[in-house]
Short mmCIF file of C-alpha atoms in Angstrom, two decimals:
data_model
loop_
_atom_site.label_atom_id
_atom_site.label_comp_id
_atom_site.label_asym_id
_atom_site.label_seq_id
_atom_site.Cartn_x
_atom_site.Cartn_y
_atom_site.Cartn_z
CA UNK A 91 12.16 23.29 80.34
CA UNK A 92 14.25 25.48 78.06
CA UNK A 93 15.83 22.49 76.56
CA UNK A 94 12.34 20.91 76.25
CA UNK A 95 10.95 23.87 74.30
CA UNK A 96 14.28 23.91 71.50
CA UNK A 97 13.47 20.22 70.94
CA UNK A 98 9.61 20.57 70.25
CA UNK A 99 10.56 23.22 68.19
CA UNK A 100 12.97 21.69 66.14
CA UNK A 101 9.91 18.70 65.66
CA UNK A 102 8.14 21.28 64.31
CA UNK A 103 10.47 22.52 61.95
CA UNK A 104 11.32 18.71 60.59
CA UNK A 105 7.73 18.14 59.95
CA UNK A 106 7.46 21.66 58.39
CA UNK A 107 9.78 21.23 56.39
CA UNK A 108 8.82 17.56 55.36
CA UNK A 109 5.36 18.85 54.71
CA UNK A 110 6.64 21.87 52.46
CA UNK A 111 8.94 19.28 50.29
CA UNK A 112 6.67 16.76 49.52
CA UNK A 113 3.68 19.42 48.31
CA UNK A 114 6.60 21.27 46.21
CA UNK A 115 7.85 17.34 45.13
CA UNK A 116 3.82 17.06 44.02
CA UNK A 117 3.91 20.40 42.15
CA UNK A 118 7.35 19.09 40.36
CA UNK A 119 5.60 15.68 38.86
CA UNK A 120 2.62 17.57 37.78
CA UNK A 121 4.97 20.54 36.13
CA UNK A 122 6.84 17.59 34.63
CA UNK A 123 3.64 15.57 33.20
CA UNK A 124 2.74 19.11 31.03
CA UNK A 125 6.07 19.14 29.43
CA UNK A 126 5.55 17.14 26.84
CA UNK A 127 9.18 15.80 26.26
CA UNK A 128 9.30 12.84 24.77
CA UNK A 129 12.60 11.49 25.09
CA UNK A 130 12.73 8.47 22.67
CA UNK A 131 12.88 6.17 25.64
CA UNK A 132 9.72 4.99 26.65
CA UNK A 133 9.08 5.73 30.36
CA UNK A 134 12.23 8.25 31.20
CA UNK A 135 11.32 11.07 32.72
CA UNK A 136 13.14 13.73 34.13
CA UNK A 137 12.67 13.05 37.41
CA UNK A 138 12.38 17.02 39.07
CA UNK A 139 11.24 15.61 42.50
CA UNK A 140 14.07 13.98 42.55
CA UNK A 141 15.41 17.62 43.42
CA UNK A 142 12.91 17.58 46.98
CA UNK A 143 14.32 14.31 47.93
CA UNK A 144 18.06 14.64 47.60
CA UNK A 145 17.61 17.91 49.25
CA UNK A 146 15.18 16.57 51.90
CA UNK A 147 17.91 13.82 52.92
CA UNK A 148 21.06 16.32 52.75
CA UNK A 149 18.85 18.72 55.42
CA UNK A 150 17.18 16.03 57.43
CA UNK A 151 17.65 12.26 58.78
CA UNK A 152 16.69 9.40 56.88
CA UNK A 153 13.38 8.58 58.17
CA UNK A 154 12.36 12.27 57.33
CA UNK A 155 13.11 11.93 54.18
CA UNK A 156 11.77 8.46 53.84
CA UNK A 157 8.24 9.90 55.11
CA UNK A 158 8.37 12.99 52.61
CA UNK A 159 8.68 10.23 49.70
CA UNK A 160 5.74 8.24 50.86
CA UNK A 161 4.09 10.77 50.94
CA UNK A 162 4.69 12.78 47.75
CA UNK A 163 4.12 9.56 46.37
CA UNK A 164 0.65 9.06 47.59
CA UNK A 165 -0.23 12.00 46.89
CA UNK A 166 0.82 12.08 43.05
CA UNK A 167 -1.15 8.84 43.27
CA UNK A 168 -3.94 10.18 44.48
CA UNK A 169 -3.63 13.20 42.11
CA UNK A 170 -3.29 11.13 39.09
CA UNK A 171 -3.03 7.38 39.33
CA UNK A 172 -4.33 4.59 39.42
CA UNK A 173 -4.01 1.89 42.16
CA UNK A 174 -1.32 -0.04 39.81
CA UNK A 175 0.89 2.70 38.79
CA UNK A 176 0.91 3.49 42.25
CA UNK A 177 2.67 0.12 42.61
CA UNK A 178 5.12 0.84 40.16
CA UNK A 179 5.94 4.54 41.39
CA UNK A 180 6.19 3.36 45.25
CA UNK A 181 8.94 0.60 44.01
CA UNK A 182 10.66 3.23 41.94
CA UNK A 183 10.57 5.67 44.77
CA UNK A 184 11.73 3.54 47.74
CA UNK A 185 14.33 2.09 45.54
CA UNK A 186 15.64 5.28 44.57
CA UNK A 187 15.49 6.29 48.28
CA UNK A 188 17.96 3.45 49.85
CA UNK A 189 20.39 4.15 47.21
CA UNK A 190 20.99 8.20 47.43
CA UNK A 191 20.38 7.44 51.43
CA UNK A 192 23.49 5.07 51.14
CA UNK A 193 25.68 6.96 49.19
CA UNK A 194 24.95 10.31 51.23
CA UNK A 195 26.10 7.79 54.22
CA UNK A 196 29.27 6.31 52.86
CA UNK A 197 30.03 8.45 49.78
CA UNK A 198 29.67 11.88 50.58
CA UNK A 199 33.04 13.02 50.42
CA UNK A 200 33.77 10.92 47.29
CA UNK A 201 30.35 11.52 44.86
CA UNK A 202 28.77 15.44 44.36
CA UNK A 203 25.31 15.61 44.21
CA UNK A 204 25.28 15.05 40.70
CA UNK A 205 26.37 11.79 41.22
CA UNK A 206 24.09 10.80 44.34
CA UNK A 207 21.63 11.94 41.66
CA UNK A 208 22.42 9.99 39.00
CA UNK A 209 22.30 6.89 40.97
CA UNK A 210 18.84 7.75 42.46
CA UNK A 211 17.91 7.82 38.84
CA UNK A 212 18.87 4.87 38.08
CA UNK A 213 18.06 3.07 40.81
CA UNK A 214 14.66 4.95 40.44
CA UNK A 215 14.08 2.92 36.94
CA UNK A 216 15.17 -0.22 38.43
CA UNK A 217 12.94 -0.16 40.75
CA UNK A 218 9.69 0.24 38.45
CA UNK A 219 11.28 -1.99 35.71
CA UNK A 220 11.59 -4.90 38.64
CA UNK A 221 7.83 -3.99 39.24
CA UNK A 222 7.10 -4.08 35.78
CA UNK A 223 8.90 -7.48 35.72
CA UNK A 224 7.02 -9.08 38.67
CA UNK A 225 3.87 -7.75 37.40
CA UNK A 226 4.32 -9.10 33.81
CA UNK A 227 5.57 -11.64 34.58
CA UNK A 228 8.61 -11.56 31.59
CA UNK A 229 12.23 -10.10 31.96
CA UNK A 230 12.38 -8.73 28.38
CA UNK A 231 10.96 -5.25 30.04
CA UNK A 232 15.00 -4.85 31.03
CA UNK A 233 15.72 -4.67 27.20
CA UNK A 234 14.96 -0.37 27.66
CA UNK A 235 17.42 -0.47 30.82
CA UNK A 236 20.55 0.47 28.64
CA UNK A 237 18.87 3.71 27.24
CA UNK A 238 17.36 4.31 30.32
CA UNK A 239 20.76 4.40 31.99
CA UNK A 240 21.87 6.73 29.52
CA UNK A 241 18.99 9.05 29.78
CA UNK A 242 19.00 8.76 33.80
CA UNK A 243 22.95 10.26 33.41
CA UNK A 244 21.57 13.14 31.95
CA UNK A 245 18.26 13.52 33.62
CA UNK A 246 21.02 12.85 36.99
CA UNK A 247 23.19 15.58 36.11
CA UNK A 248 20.52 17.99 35.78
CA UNK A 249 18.85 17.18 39.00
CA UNK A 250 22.02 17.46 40.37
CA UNK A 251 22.70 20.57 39.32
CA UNK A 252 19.82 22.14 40.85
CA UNK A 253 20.48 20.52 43.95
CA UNK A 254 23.77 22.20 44.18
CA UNK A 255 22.14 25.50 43.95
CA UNK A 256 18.96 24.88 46.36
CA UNK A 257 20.84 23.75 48.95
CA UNK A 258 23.29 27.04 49.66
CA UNK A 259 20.12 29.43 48.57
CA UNK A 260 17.90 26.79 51.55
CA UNK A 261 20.78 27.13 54.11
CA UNK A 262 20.23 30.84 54.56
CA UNK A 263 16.76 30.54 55.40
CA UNK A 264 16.10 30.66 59.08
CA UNK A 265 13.85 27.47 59.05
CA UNK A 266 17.07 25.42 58.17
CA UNK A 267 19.24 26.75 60.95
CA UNK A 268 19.25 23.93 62.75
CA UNK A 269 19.57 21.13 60.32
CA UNK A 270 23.04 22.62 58.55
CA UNK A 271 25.36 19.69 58.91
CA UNK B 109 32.15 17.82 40.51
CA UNK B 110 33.91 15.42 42.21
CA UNK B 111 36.46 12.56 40.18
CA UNK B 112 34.01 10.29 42.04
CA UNK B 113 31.39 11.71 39.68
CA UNK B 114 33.13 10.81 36.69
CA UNK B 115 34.30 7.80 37.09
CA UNK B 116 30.56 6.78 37.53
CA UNK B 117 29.07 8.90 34.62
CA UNK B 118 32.08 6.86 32.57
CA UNK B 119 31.20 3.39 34.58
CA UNK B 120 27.40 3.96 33.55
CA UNK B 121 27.99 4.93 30.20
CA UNK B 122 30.25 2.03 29.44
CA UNK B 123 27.67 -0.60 30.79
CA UNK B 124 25.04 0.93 29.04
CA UNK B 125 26.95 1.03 25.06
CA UNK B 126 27.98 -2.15 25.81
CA UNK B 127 23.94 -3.30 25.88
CA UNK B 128 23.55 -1.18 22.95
CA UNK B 129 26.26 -1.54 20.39
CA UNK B 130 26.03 -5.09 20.08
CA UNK B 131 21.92 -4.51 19.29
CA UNK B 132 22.89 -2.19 16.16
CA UNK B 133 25.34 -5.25 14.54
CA UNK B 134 22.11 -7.82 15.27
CA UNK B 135 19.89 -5.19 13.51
CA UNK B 136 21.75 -5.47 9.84
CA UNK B 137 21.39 -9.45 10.51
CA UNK B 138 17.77 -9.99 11.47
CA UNK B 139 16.89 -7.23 8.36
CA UNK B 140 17.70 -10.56 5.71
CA UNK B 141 15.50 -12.83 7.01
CA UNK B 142 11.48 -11.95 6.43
CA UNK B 143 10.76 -14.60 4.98
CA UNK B 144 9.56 -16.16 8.04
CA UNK B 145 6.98 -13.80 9.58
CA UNK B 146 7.33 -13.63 13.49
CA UNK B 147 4.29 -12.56 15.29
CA UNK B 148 3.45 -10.35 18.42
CA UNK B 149 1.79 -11.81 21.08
CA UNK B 150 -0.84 -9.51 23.02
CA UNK B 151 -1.39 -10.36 26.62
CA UNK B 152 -3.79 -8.08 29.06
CA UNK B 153 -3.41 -9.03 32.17
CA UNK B 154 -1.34 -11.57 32.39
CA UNK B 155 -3.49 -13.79 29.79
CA UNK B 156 -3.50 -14.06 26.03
CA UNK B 157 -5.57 -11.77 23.82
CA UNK B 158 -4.72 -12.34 20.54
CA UNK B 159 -1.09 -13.95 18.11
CA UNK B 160 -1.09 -11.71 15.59
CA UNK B 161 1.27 -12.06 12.53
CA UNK B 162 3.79 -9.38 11.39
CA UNK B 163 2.53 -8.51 8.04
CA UNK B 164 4.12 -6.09 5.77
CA UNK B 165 0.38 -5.10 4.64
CA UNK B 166 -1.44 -2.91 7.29
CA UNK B 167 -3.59 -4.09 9.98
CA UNK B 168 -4.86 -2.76 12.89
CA UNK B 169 -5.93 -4.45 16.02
CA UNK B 170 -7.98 -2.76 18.84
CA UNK B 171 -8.21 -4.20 22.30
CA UNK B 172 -10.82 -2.85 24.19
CA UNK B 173 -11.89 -3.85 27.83
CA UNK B 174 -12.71 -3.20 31.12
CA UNK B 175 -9.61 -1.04 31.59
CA UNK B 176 -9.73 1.14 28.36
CA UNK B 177 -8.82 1.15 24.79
CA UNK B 178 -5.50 0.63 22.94
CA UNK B 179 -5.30 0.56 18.90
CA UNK B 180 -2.33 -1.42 17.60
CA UNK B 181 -1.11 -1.11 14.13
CA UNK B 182 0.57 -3.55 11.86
CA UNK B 183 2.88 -2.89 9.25
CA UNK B 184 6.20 -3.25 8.03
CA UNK B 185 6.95 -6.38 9.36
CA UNK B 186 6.53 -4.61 12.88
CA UNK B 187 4.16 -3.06 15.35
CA UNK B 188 2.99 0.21 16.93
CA UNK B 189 1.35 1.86 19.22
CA UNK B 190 -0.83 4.38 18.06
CA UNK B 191 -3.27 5.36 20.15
CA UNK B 192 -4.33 5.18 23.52
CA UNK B 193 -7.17 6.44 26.21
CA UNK B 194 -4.85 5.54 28.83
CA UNK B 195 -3.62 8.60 31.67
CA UNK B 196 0.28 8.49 30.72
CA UNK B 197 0.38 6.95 27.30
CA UNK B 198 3.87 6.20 27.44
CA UNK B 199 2.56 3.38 25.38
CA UNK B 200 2.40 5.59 22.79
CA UNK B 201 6.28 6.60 23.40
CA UNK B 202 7.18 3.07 22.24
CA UNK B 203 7.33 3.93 18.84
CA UNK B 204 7.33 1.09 16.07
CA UNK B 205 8.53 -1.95 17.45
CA UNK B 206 9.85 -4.73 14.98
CA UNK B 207 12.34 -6.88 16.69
CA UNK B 208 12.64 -10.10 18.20
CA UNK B 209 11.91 -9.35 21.96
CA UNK B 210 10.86 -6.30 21.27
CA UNK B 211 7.91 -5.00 23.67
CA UNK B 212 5.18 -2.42 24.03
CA UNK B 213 4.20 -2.13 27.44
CA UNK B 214 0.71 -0.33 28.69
CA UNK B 215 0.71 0.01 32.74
CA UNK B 216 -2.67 1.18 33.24
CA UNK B 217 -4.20 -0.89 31.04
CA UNK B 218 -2.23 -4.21 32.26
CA UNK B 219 -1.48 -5.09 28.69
CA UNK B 220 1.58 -6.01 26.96
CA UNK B 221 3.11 -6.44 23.72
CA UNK B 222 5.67 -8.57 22.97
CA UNK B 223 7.37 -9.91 19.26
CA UNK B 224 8.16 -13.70 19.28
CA UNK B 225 10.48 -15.21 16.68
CA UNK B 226 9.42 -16.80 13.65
CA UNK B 227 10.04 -20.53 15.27
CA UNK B 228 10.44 -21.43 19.16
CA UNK B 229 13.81 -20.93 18.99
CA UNK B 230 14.22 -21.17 22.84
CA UNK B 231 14.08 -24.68 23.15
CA UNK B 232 10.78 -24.68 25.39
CA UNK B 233 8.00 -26.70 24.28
CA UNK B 234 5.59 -25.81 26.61
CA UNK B 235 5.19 -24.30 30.26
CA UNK B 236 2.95 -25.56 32.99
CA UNK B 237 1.90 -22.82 35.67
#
């Protein structure tokens, strides 16, 4: 029974804490459309939610963190989208999912946050310019890739950054007890 | 941060200048030859709107439809962006377009931009869908 109780509990916590990540992950994107940075390269972005996720998968399994993206990304969607840029964000985001999910699997002892980051970036703008691609029907919407690669290097090394101090400041919480790995 | 790190920052970098370097060298080239106008071809969703021709006189073109409003302008022997009712306008962010393949690319809106060379240089007649 005992045993039974810890594991509800720690149920609770996981969807707690999924719940908590995505709304902060919402508050990020809208924080990050009032900036008005414009970058020079059409489409980058800085990508601050990108902070929710990396942390999300460091703290909790994969599927966790695969159901905090869908969800921050339906509800940015919902918040301000449309049904097609919803398209183009869900590619983005599930692309830039598998890759920081793989690399936390086989590269965490070799790559820092900063450069699970980077490659979530990346793979982030991949993602929506493959959308763009299949959507447009032309592959001349990879001529931005190159500066987007740059710009995701920087954008990744920020992201990064923060990650590196969220974590530590999260792991003294009590609610993360029992996901410190 | 780890040597991992690095060595990818330097791996992206690389891949990226090498994209980019070669685009500054093709710049000085394709600056000689106006003489032949290329044009921009304006699809919205997936179909033609409009060939327009690079001019260096100023023209605007405004497509208007079901999904909003975008104003294009002409000059220079290029194109631009410059103004939008669309949520994100990172059409806008496109800036003044003006070489071959260059593109201007408006999500909500479904429409795209793209600059053709002067002749079909490609080798492709037509296309059957």
């Amino acid at each position: 029974m005992q045993q039974l109780n810890e594991q509800a509990n720690i149920a609770l916590k996981r969807t707690v804490i999924v719940a908590i990540f995505a709304a902060v992950a919402v508050v990020l994107s809208l924080v990050e459309s009032l900036i008005p940075l414009n970058m020079g390269v059409p489409g980058a972005k800085l990508g601050l939610a990108n902070i929710m996720v990396l942390t999300c998968l460091y703290f909790l399994r994969a599927r966790d963190a695969l159901m905090m993206v869908l969800l921050k990304t339906l509800l940015t969607a919902f918040i301000f989208g449309t049904f097609s840029s919803f398209l183009f964000s869900i590619m983005g985001a599930l692309f830039s999912f598998v890759a920081m999910w793989f690399l936390l699997w086989v590269g965490r002892d070799k790559l820092s946050f900063i450069g699970i980051s980077i490659v979530g970036g990346i793979a982030h703008n991949i993602g929506q310019l493959t959308a763009a691609c299949i959507y447009f029907n032309t592959s001349k919407i990879f001529y931005y890739l190159p500066m987007l690669l740059i710009m995701g290097v920087l954008t990744g090394i920020a992201v990064g950054i923060a990650v590196r101090y969220l974590v530590p400041s999260l792991s003294k919480l009590s609610l993360f007890e029992n996901f410190l790995g | 941060m780890k040597r991992g790190d690095i060595l990818l920052i330097g791996l992206v970098v690389v891949i990226a200048l090498a994209f980019i370097i070669p685009r500054w060298f093709d710049r000085d080239s394709s600056e000689k030859n106006h003489n032949e106008l290329r044009t921009a071809k304006i699809t919205v969703d997936g179909k033609l709107f409009k060939e327009v021709e690079l001019t260096q006189e100023e023209q605007t073109v405004e497509v208007e439809n079901e999904h909003g409003l975008n104003i294009l302008k002409i000059h220079d022997y290029g194109i631009e962006m410059i103004d939008a009712d669309c949520p994100d306008k990172v059409c806008l962010s496109f800036g003044f377009v003006d070489r071959t393949g260059g593109t201007i690319i408006c999500l909500p809106h479904k429409l795209m931009v793209e600059i053709q060379g002067p002749a079909e240089e490609d080798g492709i007649d037509a296309t059957v869908k």
